[in-house]
Amino acid sequence: MNTKADNADGPEKKGEADVHAAKVRGVGARLGSDVRFSKVWIVPIVALAIGLWMTYSHYSGQGPIIEITFHGGEGIQAGTTKIRHRNVEIGEVLDLRLSEDADEVVLSVRIYPHARHLLSNDSQFWVVRPRIGAGGISGLSTLLSGAYIEMSPGSAADLADTFNGLDAPPVTPLGTPGLRVTLNSASDQALQEGDPVIFQGIKVGTIESTFFDNQKRRSYYDAFIFAPYDELVTENTRFWFNSGLSMELSADGIRFDIASLAAVLTGGVAFEVPDGFPLGEPITDGAFFTIYPRENVIQDFEYDNALTFVILFKGSIRGLRPGAPVEFRGVKIGKVLRWDIDHPEIENLLEPESRIPILIEIVPARLGYEDDFAILDDVEERIGELVSEGLSAGLTAGNMLTGQKFVELRYGGSGAVEMQEFAGYTVIPSVDGQLDQLLANVSNAMRTISDLPLAEVVGSANIALEEMAATLAEFRVLADDIDRIVSNPAADEVMATLNAALQSFQQLASSYAEGSATQVDLQQSLQSLARALQELEPVLRTLRRDPNSIIFGGSEEEDIEPRGERQ
Amino acid sequence: MTEYTASTALAHGLQGCPVCTSVVSAELSRCERCGETLHAGWSHSIQNAWAWLITSAVLYFPANFLPITYTRVLGKVTESTILGGVVTLWEHGDRPIAMVIFIASILVPLGKMLVLSWMCLSVQFGSRFALTQKTKLYRVTDFVGRWSMIDVFVVGILVALIQLGNVISVRPGLAAIAFAGMVVTTMLASHAFDPRLLWAEDTRNDN
C-alpha cells in the first residue's frame, strides 16, 4: 500500500548529484502529498460499514429457528406457510422434511424476534385448515390463503426450540381459566373430543381428550370446565351421559323430553349435585368422577369395595337377571352377578336335590360401613354370624308384569347351614321366596278344594233343583188361570165402559182447561170480585176498628210521628 | 525482462502534460503552461484503485447473495438471486443463456477485480513480468466493464414491464443496487489505475 516508494524511486535513482536539490524541493513536496491517504478510501469504508451493519441487523433481527413435528405435512409449504398467533404473523416455515424414521414431518420454522418470548415449553402448534365438526365449520379462510400454523403461547417459564404439533386445534386454548376433571365410564356410551359438558342445559365445558384403558376396560375423558362455572363442580357432583332425549312412564302418563337439537346430536355429559345432597367441598384440578349412564341413577353411589356370596336355590330362578338388586327390607344393598350353572361342583342339574348357585355382591358401604378395602374381612365374618342367626335369602317378584325377580335377604331361616362354602364363596342359605310361598298357598287352597265333599253337595243341589222344577210347574198353572180370566169376553165389556167413563171425564176437564170459555168467564168473575173486595177493604178496616162508625161516622186518624226516646 | 528498450520521458527527467502536451520537468506537480495537475495518477492511482476495488469486493457479496428480484405471482412472492436464476435457467435447458448470465454477471466482475488486484500488486512489488500482456489485459478489462451492467438493465426492463399488481409483478431487490454499485466501482477502479505505473519499474531498471 506504500505507493510512495514506487512513485518516488524512479526519479530519485536517476542521478544523485543533480537531482538532490530537486529531491529536497519538488519530490519532497510530492512525498508529503503521497503520505496523505486518498479521499476515495471513504467509499470502501462506508460500503463496508453499511454491509456490516446490514449483516448484523439481518442476523440480529432474525428470531430463533425452532423445529415442529407433525404427523402430516398437508398444505404446508417451505417459505410460504406462516406461523400465526391471533392472526398476526410471528414466523414462517423455512424447511419441511421427513423425520429419520419417515413417520413424521419435521418443520424448521423461523420465529420472528418479537415473538421469541412466546416459545414456552408448553406452547402448542397446529395446522389451520378447513374443518367441519359438530361445533361448526372453521378455517374457511384458509381455502384461499392456504393453510397456516397457529400457535398458542405457553405459560411455562422455560423456553424450548422443539415442539410436537397437534393434529387438531386444542379444544381449550392454553391459559383459559377453568378446571380440568377426569371422567371415566365403562358403559357402552362414549364421548368424543369436543363434546359439551352441560349444566342445566348450558354448555359450561368441553371434553378435551379421550383415552381408553385396555387393562381396566374403562374410558377416561379429560373435561375442561370453563370459569366461572368451575365452581359448580363440587365433591358430590355426579356426571351422567346426556342423551338429550328422555322418556318417563309414570302415573301421569308418558312424558317425552327432547333437549336442543345440538344436545341431541352431540350428546355430551351433564352434571348436577343430586337432590338432597350437600354441595360438598370445592374440588381441585384433575379430580376423578365416574359417569353414570342416566340422570335418574345418579342417586346411586358407585362404591369400590364389595363382598361376594353364593346363594344355592332349590326352586326356579326364572326372572332373575344379572344385575338384579339384592335388597334387605327394600334397601338395595347389592346386586346379582351371575349364576354358575356350568360350575364343576354341579354334576347334573336334573338331580332332584341339585341347587342353582347364584353369585351375589353385597356392598358394605350400603350397609353403613366405610367404603374401605380393609374392613371387608370383618364384614364378611359378621354376615356369617348373622347367617347363623337366621339371615337367609329368597327370591321375590319385583315386577308382576315382567316377572322380574330380585333377591331379598331377611331373617326367618333356621340358621342351620347345609354348606358353609361353595367354590370358595360364603354361602347364604336360601329360603323359599314370597312367590314360592304364594304358590304353596295356592296349592294348599287347591288341595282343600279338592278335599271338599263335592259329590254330596252336588246331590243335594240336584234334589233342590228337582223341587224347584215342581214349584215352577205349579206356578205355570197359576199363570194360565190368570191368562184365562183376562182373555174372558166379559172383561171386554168392562173395559169398554171404563173407556167411555174416562172420555167423558176428559171432556169435562178440557172445558176447564186454560183458554176455554168456562175458564175465561170464571177468571173474569174472580177478577171483578177481587176489585170489589179491594174497594171494600178501607171500609172493612174502619168497620173492624170502629164498628159504630157506620152510624156515627169515622174519627180522624192521627198520623204517627217518630219521636226521640224519652229521658 | 522487456526485449524492447524504450527511451521513456521519465528516463530523461521529463514528463508530458496530458492536456496541452507540453514537455515539462518530471519533478513538477503542475504544468507550467496550462496548470494541469501532473502525476495525479502517480500519487493516488494505486490507492484509489485499491479503494474502489475493495468497495466493489464488499458489494460483490450482497449482489450475489441477496435477491435481485422479487416476483409476485398470484400473491405468492418468490425471491431470486443471480446465481439462483442461472441455476434455474440451466436446469430448464436454457444453457447458452445461463452461460451468458453466469459469465457476464458473476465471472466478469470477479475477473475484473482479480485482474486489477493483480496489476496493483505487481506495480507495488515492482514486477516486470509480461508488461505488454498486462497492458493488453488492462485494455480489455477497461472495455468490458460497462457490459457487466446487462443484469441491471434486465432487471430494470422486467420491473418496468411486469407490473400487474397482485397477479404478477416484479420488484427489484437490494442486490440490483449492490450489483450496479459493484459494476460502477470496478469501472472506477480500472479508471483510477494508471497503466503507466506498470512500466515504472521497467523504466527505472533501464537506467
CSV table of N, CA, C and O in Angstrom, one decimal, chain A residues 266-333:
chain,number,residue,atom,x,y,z
A,266,THR,N,-75.0,-33.9,19.6
A,266,THR,CA,-73.6,-34.1,20.2
A,266,THR,C,-73.6,-34.9,21.5
A,266,THR,O,-72.5,-35.3,21.9
A,267,GLY,N,-74.7,-35.0,22.1
A,267,GLY,CA,-74.7,-35.8,23.4
A,267,GLY,C,-74.0,-35.0,24.5
A,267,GLY,O,-74.4,-34.0,24.9
A,268,GLY,N,-72.9,-35.5,24.8
A,268,GLY,CA,-72.1,-34.9,25.9
A,268,GLY,C,-72.4,-35.4,27.2
A,268,GLY,O,-73.0,-36.5,27.4
A,269,VAL,N,-71.9,-34.7,28.2
A,269,VAL,CA,-72.1,-35.2,29.6
A,269,VAL,C,-72.6,-34.0,30.4
A,269,VAL,O,-72.3,-32.9,30.2
A,270,ALA,N,-73.6,-34.4,31.3
A,270,ALA,CA,-74.2,-33.3,32.1
A,270,ALA,C,-73.8,-33.6,33.6
A,270,ALA,O,-73.4,-34.7,33.9
A,271,PHE,N,-73.9,-32.6,34.4
A,271,PHE,CA,-73.6,-32.9,35.8
A,271,PHE,C,-74.5,-32.1,36.7
A,271,PHE,O,-75.1,-31.1,36.3
A,272,GLU,N,-74.7,-32.5,37.9
A,272,GLU,CA,-75.5,-31.9,38.9
A,272,GLU,C,-75.2,-32.5,40.2
A,272,GLU,O,-74.8,-33.6,40.3
A,273,VAL,N,-75.5,-31.8,41.3
A,273,VAL,CA,-75.5,-32.4,42.6
A,273,VAL,C,-76.8,-33.0,42.9
A,273,VAL,O,-77.8,-32.3,42.7
A,274,PRO,N,-76.9,-34.3,43.2
A,274,PRO,CA,-78.3,-34.9,43.3
A,274,PRO,C,-79.1,-34.2,44.4
A,274,PRO,O,-78.5,-33.7,45.4
A,275,ASP,N,-80.4,-34.2,44.3
A,275,ASP,CA,-81.3,-33.6,45.2
A,275,ASP,C,-81.0,-34.2,46.6
A,275,ASP,O,-80.9,-35.4,46.8
A,276,GLY,N,-81.0,-33.3,47.6
A,276,GLY,CA,-80.9,-33.8,49.0
A,276,GLY,C,-79.5,-34.0,49.4
A,276,GLY,O,-79.2,-34.3,50.5
A,277,PHE,N,-78.5,-33.7,48.5
A,277,PHE,CA,-77.1,-33.9,48.9
A,277,PHE,C,-76.5,-32.5,49.2
A,277,PHE,O,-76.8,-31.5,48.5
A,278,PRO,N,-75.6,-32.4,50.1
A,278,PRO,CA,-74.9,-31.1,50.3
A,278,PRO,C,-74.0,-30.9,49.1
A,278,PRO,O,-73.6,-31.9,48.5
A,279,LEU,N,-73.6,-29.7,48.8
A,279,LEU,CA,-72.7,-29.5,47.6
A,279,LEU,C,-71.3,-30.1,47.8
A,279,LEU,O,-70.8,-30.6,46.9
A,280,GLY,N,-70.9,-30.1,49.1
A,280,GLY,CA,-69.6,-30.7,49.3
A,280,GLY,C,-68.5,-29.6,49.1
A,280,GLY,O,-68.7,-28.5,48.7
A,281,GLU,N,-67.3,-30.1,49.3
A,281,GLU,CA,-66.1,-29.2,49.2
A,281,GLU,C,-65.8,-28.9,47.7
A,281,GLU,O,-66.1,-29.7,46.8
A,282,PRO,N,-65.3,-27.7,47.4
A,282,PRO,CA,-64.8,-27.5,46.0
A,282,PRO,C,-63.7,-28.5,45.7
A,282,PRO,O,-63.0,-28.9,46.5
A,283,ILE,N,-63.6,-28.9,44.4
A,283,ILE,CA,-62.6,-29.9,44.0
A,283,ILE,C,-61.4,-29.2,43.4
A,283,ILE,O,-61.4,-28.0,43.1
A,284,THR,N,-60.4,-30.0,43.3
A,284,THR,CA,-59.1,-29.4,42.8
A,284,THR,C,-59.0,-29.9,41.4
A,284,THR,O,-59.7,-30.8,40.9
A,285,ASP,N,-58.0,-29.4,40.7
A,285,ASP,CA,-57.7,-29.7,39.3
A,285,ASP,C,-57.4,-31.2,39.2
A,285,ASP,O,-56.7,-31.8,40.0
A,286,GLY,N,-58.0,-31.9,38.2
A,286,GLY,CA,-57.7,-33.3,38.0
A,286,GLY,C,-58.5,-34.3,38.8
A,286,GLY,O,-58.1,-35.4,38.9
A,287,ALA,N,-59.5,-33.8,39.4
A,287,ALA,CA,-60.4,-34.7,40.2
A,287,ALA,C,-61.0,-35.8,39.4
A,287,ALA,O,-61.2,-35.6,38.2
A,288,PHE,N,-61.3,-36.9,40.0
A,288,PHE,CA,-61.8,-38.1,39.2
A,288,PHE,C,-63.3,-38.2,39.5
A,288,PHE,O,-63.8,-38.0,40.6
A,289,PHE,N,-64.1,-38.4,38.4
A,289,PHE,CA,-65.5,-38.6,38.6
A,289,PHE,C,-65.9,-39.8,37.7
A,289,PHE,O,-65.4,-40.0,36.6
A,290,THR,N,-66.9,-40.5,38.1
A,290,THR,CA,-67.5,-41.6,37.3
A,290,THR,C,-68.7,-41.1,36.6
A,290,THR,O,-69.5,-40.3,37.2
A,291,ILE,N,-68.9,-41.5,35.3
A,291,ILE,CA,-70.0,-41.0,34.6
A,291,ILE,C,-71.1,-42.0,34.8
A,291,ILE,O,-70.9,-43.2,34.5
A,292,TYR,N,-72.3,-41.6,35.2
A,292,TYR,CA,-73.4,-42.5,35.4
A,292,TYR,C,-74.2,-42.6,34.0
A,292,TYR,O,-74.2,-41.6,33.3
A,293,PRO,N,-74.8,-43.7,33.8
A,293,PRO,CA,-75.4,-43.9,32.5
A,293,PRO,C,-76.6,-43.0,32.2
A,293,PRO,O,-76.8,-42.6,31.1
A,294,ARG,N,-77.4,-42.7,33.3
A,294,ARG,CA,-78.6,-41.9,33.1
A,294,ARG,C,-78.7,-40.9,34.2
A,294,ARG,O,-78.1,-41.1,35.3
A,295,GLU,N,-79.5,-39.9,34.0
A,295,GLU,CA,-79.7,-38.9,35.1
A,295,GLU,C,-80.4,-39.5,36.3
A,295,GLU,O,-80.1,-39.2,37.4
A,296,ASN,N,-81.4,-40.4,36.1
A,296,ASN,CA,-82.1,-40.9,37.2
A,296,ASN,C,-81.4,-42.0,38.0
A,296,ASN,O,-82.0,-42.5,39.0
A,297,VAL,N,-80.2,-42.3,37.7
A,297,VAL,CA,-79.5,-43.2,38.6
A,297,VAL,C,-78.3,-42.5,39.3
A,297,VAL,O,-77.6,-43.2,40.0
A,298,ILE,N,-78.3,-41.2,39.2
A,298,ILE,CA,-77.2,-40.5,39.9
A,298,ILE,C,-77.2,-40.6,41.4
A,298,ILE,O,-76.3,-40.3,42.1
A,299,GLN,N,-78.4,-40.9,41.9
A,299,GLN,CA,-78.6,-41.0,43.4
A,299,GLN,C,-77.8,-42.3,43.9
A,299,GLN,O,-77.4,-42.3,45.0
A,300,ASP,N,-77.7,-43.2,43.0
A,300,ASP,CA,-77.0,-44.5,43.4
A,300,ASP,C,-75.5,-44.2,43.4
A,300,ASP,O,-74.9,-43.9,42.4
A,301,PHE,N,-74.9,-44.5,44.5
A,301,PHE,CA,-73.5,-44.3,44.6
A,301,PHE,C,-72.8,-45.5,43.9
A,301,PHE,O,-73.4,-46.6,43.8
A,302,GLU,N,-71.7,-45.2,43.4
A,302,GLU,CA,-70.9,-46.4,42.9
A,302,GLU,C,-69.8,-46.5,43.9
A,302,GLU,O,-68.9,-45.7,44.1
A,303,TYR,N,-69.7,-47.7,44.6
A,303,TYR,CA,-68.7,-48.0,45.6
A,303,TYR,C,-67.7,-48.9,45.0
A,303,TYR,O,-67.9,-49.6,44.0
A,304,ASP,N,-66.5,-48.8,45.6
A,304,ASP,CA,-65.4,-49.6,45.0
A,304,ASP,C,-65.3,-51.0,45.6
A,304,ASP,O,-64.8,-51.9,44.9
A,305,ASN,N,-65.7,-51.1,46.8
A,305,ASN,CA,-65.5,-52.4,47.5
A,305,ASN,C,-66.8,-53.2,47.7
A,305,ASN,O,-67.8,-52.6,48.1
A,306,ALA,N,-66.7,-54.5,47.4
A,306,ALA,CA,-67.9,-55.3,47.6
A,306,ALA,C,-67.5,-56.7,48.0
A,306,ALA,O,-66.4,-57.1,47.7
A,307,LEU,N,-68.5,-57.4,48.6
A,307,LEU,CA,-68.2,-58.8,49.0
A,307,LEU,C,-69.1,-59.7,48.1
A,307,LEU,O,-70.2,-59.3,47.8
A,308,THR,N,-68.6,-60.9,47.8
A,308,THR,CA,-69.4,-61.8,47.0
A,308,THR,C,-69.8,-63.0,47.9
A,308,THR,O,-69.1,-63.5,48.7
A,309,PHE,N,-71.0,-63.4,47.7
A,309,PHE,CA,-71.6,-64.5,48.4
A,309,PHE,C,-72.3,-65.4,47.3
A,309,PHE,O,-72.6,-65.0,46.2
A,310,VAL,N,-72.6,-66.6,47.8
A,310,VAL,CA,-73.3,-67.5,46.9
A,310,VAL,C,-74.6,-67.9,47.6
A,310,VAL,O,-74.6,-68.2,48.8
A,311,ILE,N,-75.7,-68.0,46.8
A,311,ILE,CA,-76.9,-68.5,47.4
A,311,ILE,C,-77.2,-69.7,46.5
A,311,ILE,O,-77.1,-69.7,45.3
A,312,LEU,N,-77.6,-70.8,47.2
A,312,LEU,CA,-78.0,-72.0,46.5
A,312,LEU,C,-79.5,-72.2,46.5
A,312,LEU,O,-80.1,-72.4,47.6
A,313,PHE,N,-80.1,-72.1,45.3
A,313,PHE,CA,-81.5,-72.1,45.3
A,313,PHE,C,-82.0,-73.5,44.8
A,313,PHE,O,-81.5,-74.1,43.9
A,314,LYS,N,-83.1,-73.9,45.5
A,314,LYS,CA,-83.7,-75.1,45.2
A,314,LYS,C,-84.7,-74.9,44.1
A,314,LYS,O,-84.8,-75.7,43.2
A,315,GLY,N,-85.4,-73.8,44.2
A,315,GLY,CA,-86.5,-73.6,43.3
A,315,GLY,C,-86.1,-73.0,41.9
A,315,GLY,O,-84.9,-73.0,41.6
A,316,SER,N,-87.1,-72.5,41.2
A,316,SER,CA,-86.8,-71.9,39.9
A,316,SER,C,-86.3,-70.5,40.1
A,316,SER,O,-86.7,-69.8,41.0
A,317,ILE,N,-85.3,-70.2,39.3
A,317,ILE,CA,-84.8,-68.8,39.3
A,317,ILE,C,-85.3,-68.0,38.1
A,317,ILE,O,-84.7,-67.0,37.8
A,318,ARG,N,-86.3,-68.5,37.5
A,318,ARG,CA,-86.8,-67.8,36.3
A,318,ARG,C,-87.2,-66.3,36.7
A,318,ARG,O,-87.8,-66.1,37.7
A,319,GLY,N,-86.7,-65.4,35.8
A,319,GLY,CA,-87.0,-64.0,36.1
A,319,GLY,C,-85.8,-63.3,36.8
A,319,GLY,O,-85.9,-62.1,37.0
A,320,LEU,N,-84.8,-64.0,37.2
A,320,LEU,CA,-83.7,-63.4,37.8
A,320,LEU,C,-82.6,-63.1,36.8
A,320,LEU,O,-82.3,-64.0,36.0
A,321,ARG,N,-82.2,-61.9,36.8
A,321,ARG,CA,-81.2,-61.5,35.7
A,321,ARG,C,-79.9,-61.0,36.5
A,321,ARG,O,-80.0,-60.4,37.6
A,322,PRO,N,-78.8,-61.1,35.8
A,322,PRO,CA,-77.6,-60.5,36.4
A,322,PRO,C,-77.8,-59.0,36.5
A,322,PRO,O,-78.4,-58.4,35.6
A,323,GLY,N,-77.5,-58.4,37.6
A,323,GLY,CA,-77.7,-57.0,37.8
A,323,GLY,C,-79.0,-56.7,38.6
A,323,GLY,O,-79.2,-55.6,39.1
A,324,ALA,N,-79.8,-57.8,38.9
A,324,ALA,CA,-81.0,-57.6,39.7
A,324,ALA,C,-80.5,-57.2,41.1
A,324,ALA,O,-79.5,-57.7,41.6
A,325,PRO,N,-81.3,-56.4,41.8
A,325,PRO,CA,-80.9,-55.9,43.1
A,325,PRO,C,-81.0,-57.0,44.1
A,325,PRO,O,-81.7,-58.0,44.0
A,326,VAL,N,-80.1,-56.9,45.1
A,326,VAL,CA,-80.2,-57.7,46.3
A,326,VAL,C,-80.7,-56.7,47.4
A,326,VAL,O,-80.0,-55.6,47.6
A,327,GLU,N,-81.8,-57.0,48.0
A,327,GLU,CA,-82.4,-56.0,48.9
A,327,GLU,C,-82.6,-56.6,50.3
A,327,GLU,O,-82.7,-57.8,50.5
A,328,PHE,N,-82.6,-55.6,51.2
A,328,PHE,CA,-82.9,-56.0,52.6
A,328,PHE,C,-83.9,-55.0,53.1
A,328,PHE,O,-83.6,-53.8,53.1
A,329,ARG,N,-85.1,-55.4,53.4
A,329,ARG,CA,-86.2,-54.6,53.7
A,329,ARG,C,-86.4,-53.4,52.7
A,329,ARG,O,-86.6,-52.3,53.1
A,330,GLY,N,-86.2,-53.7,51.5
A,330,GLY,CA,-86.5,-52.7,50.5
A,330,GLY,C,-85.3,-51.8,50.1
A,330,GLY,O,-85.4,-51.0,49.2
A,331,VAL,N,-84.2,-52.0,50.9
A,331,VAL,CA,-83.0,-51.2,50.6
A,331,VAL,C,-82.0,-52.0,49.8
A,331,VAL,O,-81.7,-53.1,50.1
A,332,LYS,N,-81.6,-51.4,48.7
A,332,LYS,CA,-80.7,-52.1,47.8
A,332,LYS,C,-79.3,-52.2,48.5
A,332,LYS,O,-78.7,-51.1,48.8
A,333,ILE,N,-78.8,-53.4,48.7
A,333,ILE,CA,-77.5,-53.5,49.3
A,333,ILE,C,-76.5,-54.2,48.4
A,333,ILE,O,-75.4,-54.4,48.8
